[in-house]
Amino acid sequence: MNKCDQCIVRQLSSLKALNKEEVVKLANSKTTHKIKKGEAIFEEGEVTNGVFCVKDGIGKLSKLSANGKDQIVKLVKSGELLGQRSMISNEPANLSAKAIADMEVCFIPKSEIIHFFNNNNQFSMNLMQSVCEDLKDSENDKIALVQKTVKQRLAETLLHLHDAFGENADKTLKVQLTREELAGMIGTATESCIRLLSDFNKLELIELTGKKIVLKNVKALKKLAEQL
Amino acid sequence: MNKCDQCIVRQLSSLKALNKEEVVKLANSKTTHKIKKGEAIFEEGEVTNGVFCVKDGIGKLSKLSANGKDQIVKLVKSGELLGQRSMISNEPANLSAKAIADMEVCFIPKSEIIHFFNNNNQFSMNLMQSVCEDLKDSENDKIALVQKTVKQRLAETLLHLHDAFGENADKTLKVQLTREELAGMIGTATESCIRLLSDFNKLELIELTGKKIVLKNVKALKKLAEQL
DNA sequence: CTATAACTATGACATTTATCATGTTAGAGT
DNA sequence: ACTCTAACATGATAAATGTCATAGTTATAG
């Protein structure tokens, strides 16, 4: 069993507030899991009874619609927690969590989290703040969906991916999404997304080499994302 | 000063977890305000330094876009808290809160809320759950915005208004929104909203008498809202 | 009780975006 | 290396929705 006190991830999540004793308790109750790209951590409707802490890799939270499209609500990376919302609300998961790149996650049982929540004010405040952050993001996304065009949302999303996940040595975006997934993030049809990427490519806002994407003109993308 | 222990509202919000002593403390620090229809409780960007508890009336949380449209994120009624998110995140308000019907609200300073949060596990859990509930709603709204047509969203919103706010003796919806506000809720142009309301009227799904709306065929509206 | 503004309504049209069809390319597995 | 499948790409078209124009209607202040 990995010792949690050496896990860098702990520094990033709400768990950073835990004291030595609590970390030991955590290490004894958590279980570690490897999730391959494409596999699910949990599915919509499942009762998880705990939270997952992302140690490595990238995951997506999404919901399948009646017409078969997968709307991506959020991407998660190292240091983030998954499943807090439904755990706190005592509800089955509202969204599915799947790996976009191979992941390593730790499962922490509900009883532990509740215990920390009730006994460590800093932890409960951290957890609260992370949910509040999600709420703010979600509200802003909602507004963007209504007030911005698909083109603007694509520009915005590319910038966000760059910001949140960074780039490789060759300047390509680190997150590797299929066009379909990217379309699912911005809420549009796959074809529309592909078309706009081509447009951006022609306008030299981005560069497409295979499925790798390089942001060539961040300033222009920003302008595009902002402007009315 | 009103005594909080007699306030029915307290039974509805996270504040229901407070004990006798805490309620006294609350009563001594809160201030009560009357907000006229159309007036703001707080505006986007303001630092509120506390939360507002809605005692009576109906308010909207919204964000003004560059093109002058007001996107409504949520309606709030008696028993709900306003401004928790930005208070917890230590940020200026992300949204404006305005009265849609004359309101009475109590302002509770941040220091009180934090004190309760740190000393009353049931309160902090309640508060957490209410934010989680908001998050879930927001995520579902987001998905609906992408996956449903304007027509479906209008049907859904009418049902939600009926559900959440109820009807008057004459069966008309209790919340009285302008067409512009309703459009702002479903994320569409005012004209489109008006047009669809007319359609619904012709199809006898609803009845329009002036700006009052009666849901005539709830079943059909539900079907419309759900179906692909 | 009128004047004036705000709200509601509807038509005509433009634009955006989805859908369908079809072809190409790239990557995984044998 | 060769297939086979999934992913990418693009054109043609249709559908949904936004925008602009204009007019009727209601509410409200003076």
Short mmCIF file of C-alpha atoms (C1' of nucleotides) in Angstrom, two decimals:
data_model
loop_
_atom_site.label_atom_id
_atom_site.label_comp_id
_atom_site.label_asym_id
_atom_site.label_seq_id
_atom_site.Cartn_x
_atom_site.Cartn_y
_atom_site.Cartn_z
CA MET A 1 0.00 0.00 0.00
CA ASN A 2 1.25 3.43 -0.91
CA LYS A 3 1.77 5.78 1.91
CA CYS A 4 -0.40 8.83 1.50
CA ASP A 5 2.04 11.08 3.27
CA GLN A 6 4.38 10.80 0.34
CA CYS A 7 1.75 11.35 -2.29
CA ILE A 8 2.27 14.68 -4.02
CA VAL A 9 -1.37 14.71 -4.98
CA ARG A 10 -2.33 15.26 -1.40
CA GLN A 11 -0.88 18.74 -1.63
CA LEU A 12 -3.34 19.66 -4.34
CA SER A 13 -6.72 18.52 -3.16
CA SER A 14 -8.85 19.34 -0.16
CA LEU A 15 -6.92 16.55 1.54
CA LYS A 16 -4.00 18.90 2.14
CA ALA A 17 -5.68 19.98 5.35
CA LEU A 18 -5.36 16.55 6.94
CA ASN A 19 -2.97 16.17 9.86
CA LYS A 20 -0.47 13.38 10.37
CA GLU A 21 -2.82 11.15 12.26
CA GLU A 22 -5.57 11.62 9.71
CA VAL A 23 -3.22 10.80 6.87
CA VAL A 24 -2.37 7.50 8.50
CA LYS A 25 -6.06 6.76 8.86
CA LEU A 26 -6.50 7.67 5.21
CA ALA A 27 -3.66 5.42 4.08
CA ASN A 28 -5.22 2.48 5.86
CA SER A 29 -8.63 2.83 4.35
CA LYS A 30 -7.95 3.91 0.80
CA THR A 31 -7.60 1.58 -2.14
CA THR A 32 -5.64 2.33 -5.30
CA HIS A 33 -6.89 1.56 -8.80
CA LYS A 34 -5.51 1.76 -12.29
CA ILE A 35 -7.95 2.75 -14.98
CA LYS A 36 -7.10 2.30 -18.64
CA LYS A 37 -7.93 4.91 -21.22
CA GLY A 38 -11.56 4.54 -22.17
CA GLU A 39 -12.56 2.66 -19.04
CA ALA A 40 -15.04 4.00 -16.51
CA ILE A 41 -14.33 4.84 -12.89
CA PHE A 42 -18.04 4.98 -12.24
CA GLU A 43 -21.12 5.26 -14.36
CA GLU A 44 -24.15 7.51 -14.13
CA GLY A 45 -26.61 6.02 -11.66
CA GLU A 46 -24.04 4.05 -9.69
CA VAL A 47 -23.78 4.53 -5.95
CA THR A 48 -20.12 5.11 -5.20
CA ASN A 49 -20.10 5.47 -1.43
CA GLY A 50 -16.90 7.43 -1.38
CA VAL A 51 -14.73 9.72 -3.43
CA PHE A 52 -11.97 9.09 -5.91
CA CYS A 53 -8.79 11.08 -5.73
CA VAL A 54 -7.01 11.39 -9.06
CA LYS A 55 -3.34 10.57 -8.68
CA ASP A 56 -2.41 10.53 -12.32
CA GLY A 57 -3.93 10.78 -15.77
CA ILE A 58 -6.93 12.65 -17.08
CA GLY A 59 -10.60 11.84 -16.76
CA LYS A 60 -13.87 13.20 -18.02
CA LEU A 61 -17.18 13.66 -16.27
CA SER A 62 -19.94 13.29 -18.79
CA LYS A 63 -23.56 12.46 -19.37
CA LEU A 64 -24.94 10.45 -22.22
CA SER A 65 -27.96 11.95 -23.90
CA ALA A 66 -30.95 10.24 -25.43
CA ASN A 67 -29.56 10.87 -28.90
CA GLY A 68 -26.33 9.10 -28.05
CA LYS A 69 -24.13 12.14 -27.62
CA ASP A 70 -21.82 12.36 -24.67
CA GLN A 71 -21.84 15.79 -23.11
CA ILE A 72 -18.64 16.43 -21.18
CA VAL A 73 -19.21 18.43 -18.04
CA LYS A 74 -15.68 18.63 -16.72
CA LEU A 75 -12.21 17.26 -17.17
CA VAL A 76 -10.27 16.22 -14.08
CA LYS A 77 -6.60 15.84 -13.52
CA SER A 78 -4.10 14.96 -10.86
CA GLY A 79 -5.09 16.28 -7.45
CA GLU A 80 -8.78 16.55 -8.05
CA LEU A 81 -11.53 14.66 -6.32
CA LEU A 82 -14.35 12.83 -8.07
CA GLY A 83 -17.73 11.92 -6.76
CA GLN A 84 -17.91 14.33 -3.82
CA ARG A 85 -21.14 15.81 -5.01
CA SER A 86 -23.20 12.68 -5.14
CA MET A 87 -21.59 11.38 -1.97
CA ILE A 88 -22.56 14.52 -0.07
CA SER A 89 -26.05 14.55 -1.53
CA ASN A 90 -26.50 10.85 -0.81
CA GLU A 91 -27.45 10.23 -4.39
CA PRO A 92 -26.32 7.96 -7.17
CA ALA A 93 -23.84 9.60 -9.51
CA ASN A 94 -25.38 12.09 -11.88
CA LEU A 95 -22.50 11.75 -14.33
CA SER A 96 -20.16 9.07 -15.56
CA ALA A 97 -16.43 9.34 -14.97
CA LYS A 98 -14.15 7.84 -17.60
CA ALA A 99 -10.44 7.89 -18.29
CA ILE A 100 -9.25 9.92 -21.27
CA ALA A 101 -5.66 8.98 -20.55
CA ASP A 102 -4.60 6.06 -18.35
CA MET A 103 -5.36 6.97 -14.77
CA GLU A 104 -4.40 6.05 -11.28
CA VAL A 105 -6.98 6.88 -8.65
CA CYS A 106 -7.42 6.26 -4.96
CA PHE A 107 -10.80 5.41 -3.56
CA ILE A 108 -11.59 6.88 -0.16
CA PRO A 109 -14.67 5.49 1.61
CA LYS A 110 -17.47 7.82 2.55
CA SER A 111 -17.04 7.15 6.26
CA GLU A 112 -13.52 8.56 6.15
CA ILE A 113 -14.52 11.68 4.28
CA ILE A 114 -17.44 12.34 6.60
CA HIS A 115 -15.17 11.84 9.58
CA PHE A 116 -12.66 14.35 8.24
CA PHE A 117 -15.46 16.71 7.31
CA ASN A 118 -16.83 16.67 10.84
CA ASN A 119 -13.53 16.87 12.64
CA ASN A 120 -11.32 19.07 10.55
CA ASN A 121 -12.65 22.53 9.82
CA GLN A 122 -9.97 23.29 7.30
CA PHE A 123 -10.77 20.14 5.38
CA SER A 124 -14.50 20.83 5.31
CA MET A 125 -13.82 24.38 4.20
CA ASN A 126 -11.50 23.18 1.44
CA LEU A 127 -14.06 20.68 0.24
CA MET A 128 -16.74 23.32 0.32
CA GLN A 129 -14.57 25.68 -1.66
CA SER A 130 -13.85 23.10 -4.32
CA VAL A 131 -17.55 22.45 -4.80
CA CYS A 132 -18.14 26.20 -4.93
CA GLU A 133 -15.47 26.49 -7.57
CA ASP A 134 -17.18 23.78 -9.61
CA LEU A 135 -20.46 25.60 -9.22
CA LYS A 136 -19.02 28.85 -10.44
CA ASP A 137 -17.43 27.14 -13.43
CA SER A 138 -20.64 25.40 -14.24
CA GLU A 139 -22.65 28.61 -14.07
CA ASN A 140 -20.19 30.40 -16.27
CA ASP A 141 -20.22 27.54 -18.76
CA LYS A 142 -23.98 27.70 -18.81
CA ILE A 143 -23.87 31.38 -19.62
CA ALA A 144 -21.27 30.82 -22.31
CA LEU A 145 -23.40 28.15 -23.92
CA VAL A 146 -26.19 30.64 -24.36
CA GLN A 147 -24.29 33.80 -25.09
CA LYS A 148 -21.44 32.60 -27.25
CA THR A 149 -21.31 30.97 -30.65
CA VAL A 150 -19.83 27.54 -31.21
CA LYS A 151 -16.77 29.21 -32.70
CA GLN A 152 -16.23 31.29 -29.60
CA ARG A 153 -16.74 28.31 -27.34
CA LEU A 154 -14.23 26.30 -29.29
CA ALA A 155 -11.64 29.07 -28.99
CA GLU A 156 -12.39 29.37 -25.30
CA THR A 157 -12.12 25.63 -24.75
CA LEU A 158 -8.82 25.34 -26.59
CA LEU A 159 -7.42 28.11 -24.41
CA HIS A 160 -8.78 26.45 -21.32
CA LEU A 161 -7.22 23.10 -22.25
CA HIS A 162 -3.92 24.83 -22.79
CA ASP A 163 -4.22 26.61 -19.50
CA ALA A 164 -5.34 23.71 -17.39
CA PHE A 165 -3.26 20.90 -18.87
CA GLY A 166 -0.36 22.62 -20.57
CA GLU A 167 1.62 21.66 -23.62
CA ASN A 168 4.21 19.07 -24.61
CA ALA A 169 7.76 19.89 -25.65
CA ASP A 170 6.60 20.24 -29.26
CA LYS A 171 4.02 22.82 -28.17
CA THR A 172 1.11 20.46 -28.78
CA LEU A 173 -1.68 20.34 -26.23
CA LYS A 174 -1.10 17.73 -23.56
CA VAL A 175 -4.72 16.60 -23.38
CA GLN A 176 -5.46 14.50 -26.38
CA LEU A 177 -9.16 14.54 -27.10
CA THR A 178 -10.93 13.09 -30.08
CA ARG A 179 -12.92 15.57 -32.13
CA GLU A 180 -16.01 13.93 -30.78
CA GLU A 181 -14.93 14.56 -27.21
CA LEU A 182 -13.98 18.13 -27.97
CA ALA A 183 -17.39 18.58 -29.56
CA GLY A 184 -18.91 17.11 -26.40
CA MET A 185 -17.13 19.71 -24.31
CA ILE A 186 -18.30 22.70 -26.26
CA GLY A 187 -21.73 21.26 -26.88
CA THR A 188 -21.90 20.91 -30.62
CA ALA A 189 -21.93 18.28 -33.35
CA THR A 190 -18.68 16.51 -34.12
CA GLU A 191 -18.75 17.70 -37.73
CA SER A 192 -19.19 21.30 -36.69
CA CYS A 193 -16.23 20.98 -34.38
CA ILE A 194 -14.06 19.47 -37.11
CA ARG A 195 -15.08 22.16 -39.54
CA LEU A 196 -14.22 24.95 -37.15
CA LEU A 197 -10.87 23.40 -36.31
CA SER A 198 -10.13 23.40 -40.04
CA ASP A 199 -11.15 27.03 -40.22
CA PHE A 200 -8.92 27.92 -37.28
CA ASN A 201 -6.13 26.02 -38.98
CA LYS A 202 -6.57 27.95 -42.23
CA LEU A 203 -6.64 31.21 -40.29
CA GLU A 204 -3.40 30.10 -38.61
CA LEU A 205 -4.92 30.39 -35.17
CA ILE A 206 -3.95 26.80 -34.53
CA GLU A 207 -1.92 24.13 -36.26
CA LEU A 208 -3.23 20.64 -36.79
CA THR A 209 -0.75 17.82 -37.19
CA GLY A 210 -2.69 14.64 -37.07
CA LYS A 211 -4.84 14.88 -33.97
CA LYS A 212 -2.32 17.01 -32.18
CA ILE A 213 -3.20 20.64 -31.76
CA VAL A 214 -0.83 23.58 -31.38
CA LEU A 215 -2.15 26.98 -30.41
CA LYS A 216 -0.33 29.31 -32.78
CA ASN A 217 -2.03 32.60 -32.05
CA VAL A 218 -3.22 32.69 -28.47
CA LYS A 219 -3.93 36.40 -28.61
CA ALA A 220 -6.25 36.09 -31.58
CA LEU A 221 -7.97 33.10 -30.00
CA LYS A 222 -8.54 35.10 -26.85
CA LYS A 223 -9.97 37.97 -28.82
CA LEU A 224 -12.23 35.60 -30.70
CA ALA A 225 -13.43 33.97 -27.49
CA GLU A 226 -14.21 37.28 -25.83
CA GLN A 227 -15.62 39.48 -28.49
CA LEU A 228 -19.31 39.84 -29.12
CA MET B 1 -35.59 43.25 15.49
CA ASN B 2 -37.40 40.10 14.48
CA LYS B 3 -36.64 37.06 16.49
CA CYS B 4 -35.18 34.36 14.33
CA ASP B 5 -36.64 31.59 16.42
CA GLN B 6 -40.09 32.46 15.18
CA CYS B 7 -39.09 32.79 11.57
CA ILE B 8 -40.61 29.98 9.54
CA VAL B 9 -37.91 30.42 6.97
CA ARG B 10 -35.36 29.03 9.36
CA GLN B 11 -37.03 25.65 8.99
CA LEU B 12 -36.27 25.63 5.30
CA SER B 13 -32.67 26.65 4.89
CA SER B 14 -29.41 25.23 6.15
CA LEU B 15 -30.05 27.35 9.21
CA LYS B 16 -32.46 24.76 10.55
CA ALA B 17 -29.50 23.00 12.13
CA LEU B 18 -28.77 25.87 14.50
CA ASN B 19 -29.39 25.35 18.18
CA LYS B 20 -31.12 27.73 20.55
CA GLU B 21 -28.00 29.58 21.53
CA GLU B 22 -26.88 29.96 17.93
CA VAL B 23 -30.26 31.31 16.92
CA VAL B 24 -29.97 34.02 19.55
CA LYS B 25 -26.53 34.88 18.22
CA LEU B 26 -27.97 34.97 14.74
CA ALA B 27 -30.84 37.24 15.74
CA ASN B 28 -28.41 39.72 17.20
CA SER B 29 -26.21 40.00 14.17
CA LYS B 30 -28.60 39.81 11.26
CA THR B 31 -30.18 42.78 9.59
CA THR B 32 -33.48 42.74 7.71
CA HIS B 33 -34.04 44.46 4.38
CA LYS B 34 -36.95 45.06 2.09
CA ILE B 35 -36.23 44.93 -1.62
CA LYS B 36 -38.73 46.27 -4.13
CA LYS B 37 -39.46 44.44 -7.34
CA GLY B 38 -36.74 45.24 -9.84
CA GLU B 39 -34.21 46.36 -7.25
CA ALA B 40 -30.93 44.57 -6.69
CA ILE B 41 -29.84 42.80 -3.52
CA PHE B 42 -26.32 42.73 -4.84
CA GLU B 43 -24.68 43.19 -8.21
CA GLU B 44 -22.11 41.17 -10.05
CA GLY B 45 -18.65 42.12 -8.82
CA GLU B 46 -19.78 43.36 -5.44
CA VAL B 47 -18.21 41.96 -2.31
CA THR B 48 -21.05 40.96 -0.04
CA ASN B 49 -19.27 39.66 3.05
CA GLY B 50 -22.14 37.56 4.15
CA VAL B 51 -25.20 35.73 2.96
CA PHE B 52 -28.77 36.77 2.41
CA CYS B 53 -31.59 34.61 3.60
CA VAL B 54 -34.78 35.04 1.63
CA LYS B 55 -37.72 35.51 3.94
CA ASP B 56 -40.33 36.42 1.38
CA GLY B 57 -40.70 37.16 -2.31
CA ILE B 58 -38.88 35.86 -5.36
CA GLY B 59 -35.47 36.80 -6.68
CA LYS B 60 -33.36 35.99 -9.69
CA LEU B 61 -29.65 35.34 -9.96
CA SER B 62 -28.45 36.49 -13.34
CA LYS B 63 -25.55 37.66 -15.38
CA LEU B 64 -25.60 40.41 -17.95
CA SER B 65 -23.89 39.57 -21.21
CA ALA B 66 -21.95 41.80 -23.56
CA ASN B 67 -24.92 41.95 -25.92
CA GLY B 68 -27.18 43.25 -23.18
CA LYS B 69 -29.07 40.06 -22.49
CA ASP B 70 -29.64 38.97 -18.95
CA GLN B 71 -29.09 35.25 -18.50
CA ILE B 72 -30.98 33.97 -15.47
CA VAL B 73 -29.10 31.28 -13.63
CA LYS B 74 -31.53 30.55 -10.85
CA LEU B 75 -34.68 31.78 -9.16
CA VAL B 76 -34.76 31.88 -5.40
CA LYS B 77 -37.66 31.85 -3.00
CA SER B 78 -38.46 31.87 0.67
CA GLY B 79 -36.03 29.77 2.69
CA GLU B 80 -33.11 29.91 0.30
CA LEU B 81 -29.75 31.48 0.87
CA LEU B 82 -28.05 33.88 -1.51
CA GLY B 83 -24.39 34.65 -1.85
CA GLN B 84 -22.96 31.58 -0.09
CA ARG B 85 -20.84 30.65 -3.07
CA SER B 86 -18.90 33.85 -3.38
CA MET B 87 -18.65 34.18 0.39
CA ILE B 88 -17.11 30.73 0.70
CA SER B 89 -14.79 31.32 -2.25
CA ASN B 90 -13.77 34.73 -0.93
CA GLU B 91 -14.65 36.30 -4.23
CA PRO B 92 -16.82 39.12 -5.43
CA ALA B 93 -20.25 37.97 -6.59
CA ASN B 94 -20.27 36.26 -9.95
CA LEU B 95 -23.93 37.01 -10.47
CA SER B 96 -26.38 39.77 -9.70
CA ALA B 97 -29.34 39.12 -7.42
CA LYS B 98 -32.50 41.08 -8.13
CA ALA B 99 -36.06 40.97 -6.89
CA ILE B 100 -38.70 39.71 -9.30
CA ALA B 101 -41.40 40.19 -6.71
CA ASP B 102 -41.05 42.39 -3.61
CA MET B 103 -38.70 40.66 -1.23
CA GLU B 104 -37.77 40.59 2.38
CA VAL B 105 -34.30 39.28 3.11
CA CYS B 106 -32.06 38.98 6.14
CA PHE B 107 -28.37 39.67 5.86
CA ILE B 108 -26.13 37.43 7.94
CA PRO B 109 -22.51 38.53 8.25
CA LYS B 110 -19.76 36.23 7.08
CA SER B 111 -18.27 35.90 10.55
CA GLU B 112 -21.49 34.34 11.84
CA ILE B 113 -21.76 31.87 9.00
CA ILE B 114 -18.13 30.83 9.35
CA HIS B 115 -18.62 30.41 13.06
CA PHE B 116 -21.63 28.17 12.55
CA PHE B 117 -19.81 26.31 9.80
CA ASN B 118 -16.90 25.53 12.08
CA ASN B 119 -18.90 24.66 15.16
CA ASN B 120 -21.98 22.94 13.93
CA ASN B 121 -21.43 19.86 11.79
CA GLN B 122 -25.04 19.59 10.83
CA PHE B 123 -25.07 23.18 9.62
CA SER B 124 -21.92 22.77 7.55
CA MET B 125 -23.28 19.58 6.07
CA ASN B 126 -26.57 21.28 5.22
CA LEU B 127 -24.76 24.17 3.60
CA MET B 128 -22.58 21.77 1.68
CA GLN B 129 -25.59 19.86 0.50
CA SER B 130 -27.35 22.96 -0.71
CA VAL B 131 -24.32 23.97 -2.77
CA CYS B 132 -24.11 20.42 -4.11
CA GLU B 133 -27.76 20.62 -5.07
CA ASP B 134 -27.10 23.85 -6.93
CA LEU B 135 -24.18 22.23 -8.68
CA LYS B 136 -26.24 19.29 -9.80
CA ASP B 137 -28.99 21.58 -11.07
CA SER B 138 -26.47 23.69 -12.91
CA GLU B 139 -24.84 20.69 -14.55
CA ASN B 140 -28.19 19.34 -15.62
CA ASP B 141 -29.19 22.73 -16.99
CA LYS B 142 -25.96 22.82 -18.93
CA ILE B 143 -26.68 19.47 -20.47
CA ALA B 144 -30.25 20.48 -21.28
CA LEU B 145 -28.99 23.60 -23.01
CA VAL B 146 -26.98 21.47 -25.38
CA GLN B 147 -29.19 18.48 -25.80
CA LYS B 148 -32.64 19.98 -25.89
CA THR B 149 -34.34 22.36 -28.27
CA VAL B 150 -35.65 25.75 -27.20
CA LYS B 151 -39.16 24.34 -27.34
CA GLN B 152 -38.26 21.53 -24.97
CA ARG B 153 -36.50 23.86 -22.60
CA LEU B 154 -39.50 26.17 -22.53
CA ALA B 155 -41.79 23.26 -21.68
CA GLU B 156 -39.36 22.10 -19.02
CA THR B 157 -39.04 25.57 -17.53
CA LEU B 158 -42.79 26.12 -17.37
CA LEU B 159 -43.15 22.82 -15.54
CA HIS B 160 -40.34 23.74 -13.21
CA LEU B 161 -41.90 27.11 -12.41
CA HIS B 162 -45.17 25.40 -11.68
CA ASP B 163 -43.44 22.84 -9.51
CA ALA B 164 -41.21 25.19 -7.58
CA PHE B 165 -43.53 28.15 -7.11
CA GLY B 166 -47.01 26.75 -7.52
CA GLU B 167 -50.17 28.33 -8.86
CA ASN B 168 -52.69 30.94 -7.79
CA ALA B 169 -56.35 30.23 -7.09
CA ASP B 170 -57.15 30.86 -10.75
CA LYS B 171 -54.55 28.22 -11.77
CA THR B 172 -52.15 30.82 -13.14
CA LEU B 173 -48.46 30.45 -12.32
CA LYS B 174 -47.44 32.26 -9.16
CA VAL B 175 -44.15 33.53 -10.53
CA GLN B 176 -44.82 36.36 -12.88
CA LEU B 177 -41.96 36.71 -15.34
CA THR B 178 -41.77 38.96 -18.34
CA ARG B 179 -41.23 37.19 -21.64
CA GLU B 180 -37.75 38.61 -21.62
CA GLU B 181 -37.00 37.04 -18.25
CA LEU B 182 -38.47 33.72 -19.30
CA ALA B 183 -36.31 33.86 -22.42
CA GLY B 184 -33.37 34.61 -20.16
CA MET B 185 -34.07 31.49 -18.16
CA ILE B 186 -34.22 29.13 -21.10
CA GLY B 187 -31.43 30.89 -22.93
CA THR B 188 -33.10 32.15 -26.07
CA ALA B 189 -34.20 35.35 -27.75
CA THR B 190 -37.28 37.10 -26.36
CA GLU B 191 -39.05 36.85 -29.71
CA SER B 192 -38.45 33.11 -29.94
CA CYS B 193 -39.86 32.70 -26.47
CA ILE B 194 -42.97 34.71 -27.32
CA ARG B 195 -43.47 32.77 -30.50
CA LEU B 196 -43.25 29.42 -28.76
CA LEU B 197 -45.62 30.54 -26.03
CA SER B 198 -48.10 31.43 -28.78
CA ASP B 199 -47.59 28.00 -30.32
CA PHE B 200 -48.14 26.29 -26.98
CA ASN B 201 -51.25 28.39 -26.57
CA LYS B 202 -52.61 27.35 -29.96
CA LEU B 203 -51.84 23.72 -29.17
CA GLU B 204 -53.75 24.20 -25.91
CA LEU B 205 -50.76 23.14 -23.84
CA ILE B 206 -51.02 26.41 -21.97
CA GLU B 207 -53.44 29.30 -21.75
CA LEU B 208 -52.29 32.90 -21.98
CA THR B 209 -54.44 35.57 -20.40
CA GLY B 210 -52.44 38.75 -20.49
CA LYS B 211 -49.10 37.84 -19.02
CA LYS B 212 -50.57 35.20 -16.81
CA ILE B 213 -49.89 31.64 -17.79
CA VAL B 214 -51.96 28.58 -17.01
CA LEU B 215 -50.61 25.10 -17.67
CA LYS B 216 -53.52 23.33 -19.33
CA ASN B 217 -51.92 20.06 -20.35
CA VAL B 218 -49.13 19.16 -17.97
CA LYS B 219 -48.87 15.64 -19.35
CA ALA B 220 -48.28 16.80 -22.89
CA LEU B 221 -45.80 19.41 -21.69
CA LYS B 222 -43.89 16.72 -19.84
CA LYS B 223 -43.84 14.51 -22.88
CA LEU B 224 -42.62 17.40 -24.98
CA ALA B 225 -39.88 18.23 -22.50
CA GLU B 226 -38.63 14.67 -22.29
CA GLN B 227 -38.84 13.29 -25.75
CA LEU B 228 -36.01 13.30 -28.19
"C1'" DC C 1 -57.19 60.26 -17.65
"C1'" DT C 2 -54.09 60.76 -20.93
"C1'" DA C 3 -49.22 60.25 -22.50
"C1'" DT C 4 -45.43 57.56 -22.69
"C1'" DA C 5 -42.75 53.83 -22.09
"C1'" DA C 6 -42.38 49.06 -21.61
"C1'" DC C 7 -44.03 44.82 -22.95
"C1'" DT C 8 -46.15 41.57 -26.18
"C1'" DA C 9 -46.82 39.95 -30.77
"C1'" DT C 10 -45.93 38.58 -35.54
"C1'" DG C 11 -43.82 38.60 -40.16
"C1'" DA C 12 -39.76 38.40 -43.14
"C1'" DC C 13 -35.36 37.21 -43.50
"C1'" DA C 14 -30.48 35.93 -42.32
"C1'" DT C 15 -27.44 33.09 -39.94
"C1'" DT C 16 -25.89 29.44 -37.46
"C1'" DT C 17 -25.66 24.88 -36.71
"C1'" DA C 18 -27.21 20.08 -37.26
"C1'" DT C 19 -27.79 16.24 -40.22
"C1'" DC C 20 -26.88 13.22 -43.91
"C1'" DA C 21 -23.87 11.47 -47.30
"C1'" DT C 22 -19.55 10.18 -48.75
"C1'" DG C 23 -14.72 9.84 -48.96
"C1'" DT C 24 -10.12 9.83 -46.82
"C1'" DT C 25 -6.69 8.86 -43.37
"C1'" DA C 26 -4.59 6.81 -39.51
"C1'" DG C 27 -3.99 3.38 -36.05
"C1'" DA C 28 -4.69 -1.27 -33.85
"C1'" DG C 29 -4.42 -5.97 -34.17
"C1'" DT C 30 -3.33 -10.19 -36.63
"C1'" DA D 1 2.72 -5.55 -44.10
"C1'" DC D 2 -2.21 -5.87 -44.49
"C1'" DT D 3 -6.67 -5.46 -43.19
"C1'" DC D 4 -10.29 -3.39 -40.63
"C1'" DT D 5 -12.25 -0.13 -37.92
"C1'" DA D 6 -12.50 4.26 -35.83
"C1'" DA D 7 -11.47 8.80 -36.47
"C1'" DC D 8 -11.17 12.75 -39.45
"C1'" DA D 9 -12.75 15.60 -43.21
"C1'" DT D 10 -15.84 18.08 -46.33
"C1'" DG D 11 -19.88 19.07 -49.21
"C1'" DA D 12 -24.86 19.62 -49.65
"C1'" DT D 13 -28.88 20.51 -47.48
"C1'" DA D 14 -32.30 21.21 -43.89
"C1'" DA D 15 -33.82 22.83 -39.64
"C1'" DA D 16 -33.70 25.74 -35.79
"C1'" DT D 17 -33.12 29.99 -34.05
"C1'" DG D 18 -31.68 34.84 -34.04
"C1'" DT D 19 -32.33 39.50 -35.84
"C1'" DC D 20 -34.70 43.35 -37.63
"C1'" DA D 21 -38.85 45.73 -38.54
"C1'" DT D 22 -43.23 47.10 -37.24
"C1'" DA D 23 -47.45 47.30 -34.78
"C1'" DG D 24 -50.72 46.44 -31.17
"C1'" DT D 25 -51.34 46.31 -25.99
"C1'" DT D 26 -50.83 47.08 -21.36
"C1'" DA D 27 -49.09 49.44 -17.45
"C1'" DT D 28 -47.80 53.49 -15.08
"C1'" DA D 29 -46.42 58.18 -13.94
"C1'" DG D 30 -47.72 62.70 -13.97
#
